[in-house]
């Protein structure tokens, strides 16, 4: 009996320890639909102080648990889950997406944020998980084809600048580039010599999201630089919790997708033997050289990035990233290399009253260029019967055309392979930029915040151009047959420095008054742009012209304000105002006033529709606003100036050389170009937002256009200049839709589609005289001399093609020199040229599909363009027999189009190159990329989850255009660097 009592006493003493025993739990949080782990989920004990967050693999560990504790897992965009702890060692928690929370997405709207469902303007946002896949060397390619109303046209050269247009642009001569704001720092569109673009210095792996402000009511808060829309780029930031490391590596094999169709060596021999003189026939070689195959090759691109993010001392969120991309071009001896480092510190102090964001970035670039037009043009036109090399050639062993005396003639093209290998065009650049943002919420009035942002962006570049002493392009002051012949080559160097300083300071006041919410912002912006440039001149030639240029500073200052009124998230009003000043204009015209107003009715929040799962979202929007434009090349065109003459304008008195002092042309009345825009929009959602999208109609008018126009004789002391003339009107419709077509535990399929229609016409060009047809525009074409093929005319789209209407024979072959007498005056002259189509498309489309099956994922991205036309300047310049037989001492190749036309002469009074025969429909459908991926959740490597990808970029193009590529931004196809087709392999590891 005594023994039993002892045992009972022991059990009684042990009972408290068994009840209050402390335990440790290992768990994982998964997406219920996909089964994929979710990093960054907050996992807390209800009513307790211990908590943690999941790592990159969705895993977490909680200690000091006791039986009965409630564990809560929560994450933005998901419904929180609560589970009970009953002593288990491991647990798996699945979270459902919360459709209501997904509608709470926050978007950037300029000097602040707003919930997507409460936005009143036309605002689109795309985040990292929605970016285009593949090797994205520059950031622009992340959003190509993804946002309605936003057209991105990239180039083929390594790191090439992409032209971005939002709703077709708005100006004729002033910049049509959108304002880009990077982490609160408005960037300059200026690029130093030796660099490719302002965005090429940014590693796409560091970008979290793009927000596009498309209409004037949304962009008016940025005023003077927002006439072409605004793109707000937000980079990735540090996060709370443990350290997370991500490593990504991609390798791409860049191949030549297409080449220009020119005559083969045998076809060219047939032509010369049929139409050439005896002297020309004697020049034919014995080789069969495909010069395009010689200058192009397959190249290997490598793209690597490693980043670490977490919280130092569990207090200071930080992210550090290092990236490198090495992108050799498919044109030999061209390349782009970029190394970037970035750091982000985001401390929150004083009980969440003080938030500090510090972003620092450093980018090093190395570029190797070629004279693309000359090299590619040379490959198209160089005689295919000649070999690349010639024994005994004094020009490095390369074949070059020589006259009968052995001297180098002036006119023939140079050997394109010699140009590639005997000419160095190299540049390096360093860009340093950063921004500090201090956001203080007043302790005594927590509804009021003071925000100060200070940023600087400095871009330095240096480079040189060198031609070998064996190059035919080298400086050769004496002919080869003269005594003392020597080849000195050529060498020049340059440096550029661009600097952009920015300061924003503003107050923000928010107040909730029951169902009524007030958000008011008022502030000041200061921005300064500086530029300095040095060129050495040709140092191996006598009297090199060395020049240092310091451009006048450009200063912008602004006062801005915004008021947002929100009643019950149903009725929304946004009012913007900005007063901008620019140093580019005189005191009388310096300041411009820009504003906007937007109204929205969130119908889905009304009692008669709230909770409706069929029509789960419906918002009606109206916006009207004005923005400004002052971004022109001339810094002080309004001033009367006198400048010193160059080496070409000097006088010699005795033995002394004096520079001339010459007055410059000016326009003291130059002023702001203004854009007014109206926008009607609908945001919709169906079936509990399984299907969502937007529809926008916009109508915008640019007035007082800043345009380069010809000045009448005697009206000014220059032939042309920048003046405010005329207006352009742009109307259009945007449509977007996206849907989770399938969504279950094993399979999800998401698709997104967008379409844009734009109609743009010039409505006024100012005061003109009778018979005025418009201002010639665009680049000079190859063929003839200094010819332009485009014009800006009232009633037509900007940059319309101005051509003759070609006549055809019974076999539908064009008749040389035969055009329609459109004005009926009995003769063919400039009065018979007409406006035939335009480069800009009427319609653009984008389609994106993502399919996930268990651990597999498959994505593809399509784009289409309808109504865009192109001037085939390759065939207009090379598609006639005399292109190959114009001289008796050398030969040039001819494009295959000659076989279709039989044209003989370049001109001969016919102005053949101005025929509408060369205006061609360049509509296209492109499969931009296809990517297949597979994810291993630590099944291969315990320390990390791995994702492997295979893909192809620039897969194929469907088009009627028979040239190299139908996608040409300026509408003129001439010696274009081709876009590569890339086969890629990638691996991504999360630790």
PDB file of C-alpha atoms in Angstrom, residues 125-133 142-143 146 207-210:
ATOM      1  CA  UNK A 125       1.243  47.331 -63.045  1.00  0.00           C
ATOM      2  CA  UNK A 126       3.245  44.213 -63.824  1.00  0.00           C
ATOM      3  CA  UNK A 127       5.261  42.419 -61.158  1.00  0.00           C
ATOM      4  CA  UNK A 128       8.255  40.093 -61.250  1.00  0.00           C
ATOM      5  CA  UNK A 129       6.273  36.855 -61.494  1.00  0.00           C
ATOM      6  CA  UNK A 130       4.544  38.217 -64.627  1.00  0.00           C
ATOM      7  CA  UNK A 131       7.681  39.379 -66.449  1.00  0.00           C
ATOM      8  CA  UNK A 132       8.659  37.888 -69.801  1.00  0.00           C
ATOM      9  CA  UNK A 133      10.922  34.889 -69.361  1.00  0.00           C
ATOM     10  CA  UNK A 142      10.615  42.329 -69.358  1.00  0.00           C
ATOM     11  CA  UNK A 143       7.389  44.113 -70.355  1.00  0.00           C
ATOM     12  CA  UNK A 146       2.560  42.744 -71.741  1.00  0.00           C
ATOM     13  CA  UNK A 207      13.460  44.825 -60.552  1.00  0.00           C
ATOM     14  CA  UNK A 208      10.343  44.086 -58.526  1.00  0.00           C
ATOM     15  CA  UNK A 209       7.684  45.807 -60.628  1.00  0.00           C
ATOM     16  CA  UNK A 210       6.824  48.255 -63.417  1.00  0.00           C
TER      17      UNK A 210
END
